[in-house]
Coordinates of C-alpha atoms (C1' of nucleotides) and ligand atoms in Angstrom, one line a residue:
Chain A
X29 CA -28.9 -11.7 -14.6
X30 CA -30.1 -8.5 -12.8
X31 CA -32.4 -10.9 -11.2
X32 CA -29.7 -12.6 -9.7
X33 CA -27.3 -9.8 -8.6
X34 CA -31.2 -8.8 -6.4
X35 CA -31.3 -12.2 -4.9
X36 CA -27.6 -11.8 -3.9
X37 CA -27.6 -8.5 -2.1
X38 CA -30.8 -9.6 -0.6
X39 CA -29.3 -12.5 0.8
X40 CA -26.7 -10.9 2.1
X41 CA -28.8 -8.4 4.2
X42 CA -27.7 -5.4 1.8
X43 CA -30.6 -3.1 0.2
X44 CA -30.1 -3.3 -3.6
X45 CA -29.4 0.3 -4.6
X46 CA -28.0 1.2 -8.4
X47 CA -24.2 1.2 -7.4
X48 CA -24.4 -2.0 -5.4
X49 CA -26.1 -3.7 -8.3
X50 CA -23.9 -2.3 -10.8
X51 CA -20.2 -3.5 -8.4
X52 CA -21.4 -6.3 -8.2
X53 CA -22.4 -6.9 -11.8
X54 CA -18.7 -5.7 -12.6
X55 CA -17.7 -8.9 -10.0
X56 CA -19.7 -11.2 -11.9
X57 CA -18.9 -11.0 -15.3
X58 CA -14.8 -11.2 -14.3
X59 CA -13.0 -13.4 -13.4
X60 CA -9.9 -11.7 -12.0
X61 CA -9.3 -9.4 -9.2
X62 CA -11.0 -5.9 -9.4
X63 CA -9.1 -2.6 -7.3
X64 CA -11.2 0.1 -6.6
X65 CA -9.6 2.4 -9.6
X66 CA -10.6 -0.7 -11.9
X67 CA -14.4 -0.6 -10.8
X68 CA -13.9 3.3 -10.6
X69 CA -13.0 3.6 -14.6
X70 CA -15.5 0.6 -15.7
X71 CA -18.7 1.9 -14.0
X72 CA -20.5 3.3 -16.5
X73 CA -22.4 5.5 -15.1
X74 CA -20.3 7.8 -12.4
X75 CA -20.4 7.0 -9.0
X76 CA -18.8 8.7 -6.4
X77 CA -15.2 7.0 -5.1
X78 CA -16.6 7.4 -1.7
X79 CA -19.5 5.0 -2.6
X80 CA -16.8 2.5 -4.1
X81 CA -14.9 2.4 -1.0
X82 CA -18.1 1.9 1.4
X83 CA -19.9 -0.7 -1.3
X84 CA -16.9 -2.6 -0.9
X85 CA -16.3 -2.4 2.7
X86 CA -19.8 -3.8 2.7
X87 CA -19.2 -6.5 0.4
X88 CA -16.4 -7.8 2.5
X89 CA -17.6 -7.5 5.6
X90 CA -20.7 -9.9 4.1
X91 CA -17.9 -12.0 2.8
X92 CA -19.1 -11.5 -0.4
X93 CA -15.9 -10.8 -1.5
X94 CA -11.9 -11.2 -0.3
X95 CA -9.3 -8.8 -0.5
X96 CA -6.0 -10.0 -1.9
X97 CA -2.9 -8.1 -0.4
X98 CA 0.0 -7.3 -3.9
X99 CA 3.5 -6.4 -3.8
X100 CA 2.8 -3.0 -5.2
X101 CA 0.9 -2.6 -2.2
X102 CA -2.5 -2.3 -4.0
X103 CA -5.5 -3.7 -2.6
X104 CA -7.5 -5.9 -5.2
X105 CA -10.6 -7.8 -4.4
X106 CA -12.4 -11.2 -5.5
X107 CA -15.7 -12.8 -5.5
X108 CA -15.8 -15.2 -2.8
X109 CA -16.7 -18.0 -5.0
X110 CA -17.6 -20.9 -1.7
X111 CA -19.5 -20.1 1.0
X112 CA -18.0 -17.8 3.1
X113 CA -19.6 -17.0 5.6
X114 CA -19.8 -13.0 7.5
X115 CA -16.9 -12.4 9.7
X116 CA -14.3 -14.8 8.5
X117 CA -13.8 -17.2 5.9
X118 CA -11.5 -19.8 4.5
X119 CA -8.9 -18.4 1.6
X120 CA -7.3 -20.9 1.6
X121 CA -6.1 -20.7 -2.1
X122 CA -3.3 -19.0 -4.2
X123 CA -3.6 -15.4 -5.9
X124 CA -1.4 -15.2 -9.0
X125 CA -0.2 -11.8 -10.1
X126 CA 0.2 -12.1 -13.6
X127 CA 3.6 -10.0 -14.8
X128 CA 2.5 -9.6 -18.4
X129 CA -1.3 -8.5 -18.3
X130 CA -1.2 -7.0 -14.9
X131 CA -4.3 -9.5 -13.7
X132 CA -4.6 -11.0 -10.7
X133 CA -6.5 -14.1 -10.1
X134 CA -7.7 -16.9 -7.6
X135 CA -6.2 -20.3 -8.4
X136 CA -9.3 -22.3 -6.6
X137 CA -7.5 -25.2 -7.3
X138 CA -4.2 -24.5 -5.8
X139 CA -4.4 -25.1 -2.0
X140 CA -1.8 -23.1 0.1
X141 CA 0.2 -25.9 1.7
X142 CA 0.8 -26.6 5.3
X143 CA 3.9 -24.4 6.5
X144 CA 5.4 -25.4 9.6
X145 CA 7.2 -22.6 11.9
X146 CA 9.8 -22.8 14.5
X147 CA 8.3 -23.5 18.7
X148 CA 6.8 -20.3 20.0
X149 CA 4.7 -19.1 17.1
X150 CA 1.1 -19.4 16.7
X151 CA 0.0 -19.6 12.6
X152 CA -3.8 -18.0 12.4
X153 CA -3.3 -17.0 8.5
X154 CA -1.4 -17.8 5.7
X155 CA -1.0 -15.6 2.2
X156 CA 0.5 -17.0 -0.7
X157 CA 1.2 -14.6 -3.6
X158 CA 2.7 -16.0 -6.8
X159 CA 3.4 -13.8 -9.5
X160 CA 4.7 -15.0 -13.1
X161 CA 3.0 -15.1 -16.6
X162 CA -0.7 -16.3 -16.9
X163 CA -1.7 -19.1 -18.7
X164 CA -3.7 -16.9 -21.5
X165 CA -0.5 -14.5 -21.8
X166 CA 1.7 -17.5 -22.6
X167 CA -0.6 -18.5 -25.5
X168 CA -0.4 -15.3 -26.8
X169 CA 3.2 -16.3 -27.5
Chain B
X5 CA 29.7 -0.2 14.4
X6 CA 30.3 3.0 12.9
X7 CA 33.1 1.2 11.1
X8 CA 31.3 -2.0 10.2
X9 CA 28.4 0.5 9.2
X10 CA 30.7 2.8 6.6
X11 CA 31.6 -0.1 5.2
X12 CA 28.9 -1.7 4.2
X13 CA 27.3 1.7 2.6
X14 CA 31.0 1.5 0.5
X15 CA 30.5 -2.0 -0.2
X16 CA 27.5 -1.3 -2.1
X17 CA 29.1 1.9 -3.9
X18 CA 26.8 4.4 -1.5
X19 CA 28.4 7.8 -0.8
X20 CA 28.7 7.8 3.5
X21 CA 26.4 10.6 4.5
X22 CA 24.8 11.0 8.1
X23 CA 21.0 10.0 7.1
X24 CA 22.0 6.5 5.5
X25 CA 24.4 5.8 8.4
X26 CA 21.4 6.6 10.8
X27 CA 18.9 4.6 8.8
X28 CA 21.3 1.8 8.2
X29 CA 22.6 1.6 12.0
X30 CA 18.6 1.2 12.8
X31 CA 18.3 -1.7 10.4
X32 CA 21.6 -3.5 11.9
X33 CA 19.9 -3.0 15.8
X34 CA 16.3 -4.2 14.9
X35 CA 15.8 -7.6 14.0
X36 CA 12.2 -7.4 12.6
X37 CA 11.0 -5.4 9.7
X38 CA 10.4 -1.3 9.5
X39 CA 7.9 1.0 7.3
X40 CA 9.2 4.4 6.3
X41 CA 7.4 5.8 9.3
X42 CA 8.9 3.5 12.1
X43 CA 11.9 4.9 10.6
X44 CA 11.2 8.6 10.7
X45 CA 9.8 7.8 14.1
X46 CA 13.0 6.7 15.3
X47 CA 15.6 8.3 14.0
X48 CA 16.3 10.8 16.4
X49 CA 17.8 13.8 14.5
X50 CA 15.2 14.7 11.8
X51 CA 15.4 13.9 8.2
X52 CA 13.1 14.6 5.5
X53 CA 11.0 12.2 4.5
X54 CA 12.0 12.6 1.3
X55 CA 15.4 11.3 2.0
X56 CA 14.0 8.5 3.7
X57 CA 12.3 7.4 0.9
X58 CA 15.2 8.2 -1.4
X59 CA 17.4 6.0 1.0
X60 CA 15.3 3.1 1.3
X61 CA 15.0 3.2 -2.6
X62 CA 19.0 3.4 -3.1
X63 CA 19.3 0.2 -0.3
X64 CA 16.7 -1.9 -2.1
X65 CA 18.1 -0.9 -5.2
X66 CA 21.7 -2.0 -3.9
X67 CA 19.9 -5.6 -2.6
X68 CA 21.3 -4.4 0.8
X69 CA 17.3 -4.4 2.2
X70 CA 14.1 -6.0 0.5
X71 CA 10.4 -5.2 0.5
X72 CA 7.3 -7.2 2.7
X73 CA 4.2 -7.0 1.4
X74 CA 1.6 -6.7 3.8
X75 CA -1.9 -7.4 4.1
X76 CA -2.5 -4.0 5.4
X77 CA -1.3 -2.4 2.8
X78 CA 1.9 -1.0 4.1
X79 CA 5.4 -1.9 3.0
X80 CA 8.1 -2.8 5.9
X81 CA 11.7 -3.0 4.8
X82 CA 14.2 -6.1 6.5
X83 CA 18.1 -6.3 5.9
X84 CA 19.4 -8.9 3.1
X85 CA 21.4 -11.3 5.5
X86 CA 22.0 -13.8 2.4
X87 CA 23.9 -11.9 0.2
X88 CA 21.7 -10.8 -2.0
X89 CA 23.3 -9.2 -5.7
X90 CA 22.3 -5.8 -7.0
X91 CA 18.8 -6.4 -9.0
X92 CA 17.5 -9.5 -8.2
X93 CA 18.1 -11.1 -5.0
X94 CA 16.5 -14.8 -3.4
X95 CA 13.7 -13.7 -1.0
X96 CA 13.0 -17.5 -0.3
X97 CA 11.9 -17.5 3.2
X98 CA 8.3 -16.7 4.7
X99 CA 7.9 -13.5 6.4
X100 CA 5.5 -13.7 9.5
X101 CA 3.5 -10.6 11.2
X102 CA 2.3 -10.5 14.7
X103 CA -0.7 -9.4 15.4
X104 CA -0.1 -9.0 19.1
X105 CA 3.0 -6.7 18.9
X106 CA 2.4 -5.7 15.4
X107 CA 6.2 -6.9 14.1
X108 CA 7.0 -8.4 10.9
X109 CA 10.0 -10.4 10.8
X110 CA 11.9 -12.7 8.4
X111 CA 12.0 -16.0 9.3
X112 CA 15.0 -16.9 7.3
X113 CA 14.9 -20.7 8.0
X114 CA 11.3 -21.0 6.7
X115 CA 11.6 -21.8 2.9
X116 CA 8.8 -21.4 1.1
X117 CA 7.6 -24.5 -0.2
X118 CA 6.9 -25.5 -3.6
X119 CA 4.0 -24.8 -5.4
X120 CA 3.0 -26.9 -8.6
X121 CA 0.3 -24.3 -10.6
X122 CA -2.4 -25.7 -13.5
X123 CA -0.3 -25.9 -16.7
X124 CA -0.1 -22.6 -18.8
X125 CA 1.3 -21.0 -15.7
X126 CA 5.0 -19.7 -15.6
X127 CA 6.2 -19.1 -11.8
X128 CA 8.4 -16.1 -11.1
X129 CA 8.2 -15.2 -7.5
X130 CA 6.6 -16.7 -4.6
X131 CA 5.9 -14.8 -1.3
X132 CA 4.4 -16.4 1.5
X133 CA 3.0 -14.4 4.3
X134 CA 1.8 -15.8 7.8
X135 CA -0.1 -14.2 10.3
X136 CA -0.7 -15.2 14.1
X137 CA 1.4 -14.8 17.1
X138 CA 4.8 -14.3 17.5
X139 CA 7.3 -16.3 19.6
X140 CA 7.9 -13.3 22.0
X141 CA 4.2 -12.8 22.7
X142 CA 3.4 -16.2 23.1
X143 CA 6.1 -16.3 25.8
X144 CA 4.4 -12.9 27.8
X145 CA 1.4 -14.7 28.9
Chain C
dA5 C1' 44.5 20.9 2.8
dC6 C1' 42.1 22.8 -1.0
dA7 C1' 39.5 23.4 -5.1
dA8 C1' 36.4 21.3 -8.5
dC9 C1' 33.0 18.2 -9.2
dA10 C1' 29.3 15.0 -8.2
dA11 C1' 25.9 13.4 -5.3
dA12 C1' 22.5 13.8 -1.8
dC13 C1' 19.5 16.8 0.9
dG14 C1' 15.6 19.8 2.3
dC15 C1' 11.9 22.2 0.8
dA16 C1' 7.8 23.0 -1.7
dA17 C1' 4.4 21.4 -4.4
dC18 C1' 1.7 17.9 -6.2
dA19 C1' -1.2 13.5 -7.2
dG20 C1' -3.4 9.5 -5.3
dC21 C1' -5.6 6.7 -1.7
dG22 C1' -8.7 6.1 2.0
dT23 C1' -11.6 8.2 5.8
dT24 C1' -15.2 11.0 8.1
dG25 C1' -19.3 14.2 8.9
dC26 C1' -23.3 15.9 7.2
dA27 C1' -27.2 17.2 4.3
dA28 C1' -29.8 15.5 0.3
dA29 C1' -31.5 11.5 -2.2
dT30 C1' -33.1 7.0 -2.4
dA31 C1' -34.8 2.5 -0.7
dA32 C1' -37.5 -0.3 2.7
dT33 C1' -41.4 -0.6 5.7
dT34 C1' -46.0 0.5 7.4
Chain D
dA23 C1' -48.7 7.2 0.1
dA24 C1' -46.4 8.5 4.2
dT25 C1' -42.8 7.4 7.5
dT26 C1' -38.5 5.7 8.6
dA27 C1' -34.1 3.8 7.8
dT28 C1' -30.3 3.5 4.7
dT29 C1' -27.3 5.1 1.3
dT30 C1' -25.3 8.6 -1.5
dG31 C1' -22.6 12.7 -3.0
dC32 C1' -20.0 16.4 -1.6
dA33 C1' -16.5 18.7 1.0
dA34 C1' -12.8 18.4 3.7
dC35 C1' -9.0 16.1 5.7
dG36 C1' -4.7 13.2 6.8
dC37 C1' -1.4 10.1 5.0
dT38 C1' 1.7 8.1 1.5
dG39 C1' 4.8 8.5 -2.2
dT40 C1' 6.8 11.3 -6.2
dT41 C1' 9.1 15.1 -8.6
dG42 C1' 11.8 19.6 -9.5
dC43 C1' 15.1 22.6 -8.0
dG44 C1' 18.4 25.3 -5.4
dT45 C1' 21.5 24.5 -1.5
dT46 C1' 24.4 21.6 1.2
dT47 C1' 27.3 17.9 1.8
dG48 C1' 30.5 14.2 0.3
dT49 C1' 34.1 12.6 -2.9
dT50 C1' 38.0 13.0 -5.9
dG51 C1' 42.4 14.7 -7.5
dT52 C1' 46.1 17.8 -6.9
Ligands
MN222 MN1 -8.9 -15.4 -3.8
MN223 MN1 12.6 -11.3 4.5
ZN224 ZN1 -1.4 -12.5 -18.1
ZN225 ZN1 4.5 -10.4 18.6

DNA sequence: ACAACAAACGCAACAGCGTTGCAAATAATT
DNA sequence: AATTATTTGCAACGCTGTTGCGTTTGTTGT
């Protein structure tokens, strides 16, 4: 495991320092979508909020991760899970904003569909944000 | 206008006063979306920003405006032209923001599609938000 | 038109988020 | 192991949004 968090950063240009190893770590063993205050409260050992901020604007300029815009206008991000390359990359997927739990997760399998606009505008991007109840809070039922 | 504007702050049960007028009037003569601070920008006489906020609370409360979530992290505000009810209200269109001119507007006769989830998944609210170039832009060069 | 009441406003203060500059600490390279 | 490059923590700052409170403004009833 901390073998394989090395051989990331390494492949993605990045030196492998204690808090890059230890976000990234936090990334892996989730499966939703992390905010800076969630990485903030689960790392263990303290790190400073400014390192949080610059270890994941490093992460997503790599494309190592994605950031996924929310209606309360926090910023959560997500292991890029295909190969995205640096610069851009395809998120092509839905985020689902679960009303119940609070999580927020990619749906890899749910492709945003086509949308087609009126003459005169020019699509480069398209977000889709779904919010409801997630499947494991409507087992909890 | 100041007629048409007085009553529409009665209609939703909102005491008249000179800052919602003011905010409300630059709503009605702006077609695309504003953030607390194009407002406080443009209204000429000064209010506090504390009343801004407080106004643009009591109009989303009313359903009179609703919010945009943006991938930037800041919230624009656009006018209800369906007649949206106090609480709830349909937001069913796709919102697009330029990224020449920097607008965000409602593109009311965009529905946004369907989307079928894996099963477990309730739906409660979909928001679809496109980014590129806007008609107006496109037409500039 | 006026008084009595209710609501909204401005101000001050505060908490939280995100950014920047710089010196100290740590990692990579030789 | 020494040198160099990078990252880190700290301090400081600006911006956004919220709350409490005394004053001002709007509404209501006579
Ligand atoms: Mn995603
Ligand atoms: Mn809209
Ligand atoms: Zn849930
Ligand atoms: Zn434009």
């Amino acid at each position: 495991m901390d073998r394989k968090i090395e051989d990331i950063l390494k492949r993605n240009q990045l030196s492998v320092t204690s808090g890059r190893k230890k976000i990234l770590e936090l990334f892996l063993q989730q499966d939703g979508a992390l905010a800076h205050n969630d990485i903030e409260k689960r790392a263990g050992e303290k790190f400073d909020r400014v390192t949080i901020y610059r270890t994941l604007q490093a992460f997503l300029e790599k494309g190592m991760i994605h950031s996924i815009p929310t209606s309360d206008n926090s910023i959560r991000y997500a292991l890029c899970k295909d190969n995205c390359s640096e610069g851009h990359h395809h998120d092509d997927h839905v985020h689902f904003v679960c009303s119940a739990c609070g999580n927020t997760v990619c749906l890899e399998g749910v492709m945003v569909p086509p949308i087609k606009l009126p003459n005169g505008f020019v699509v480069e991007q398209v977000e889709m944000l779904v919010s409801g109840v997630c499947k494991s809070c409507n087992m909890d039922v």
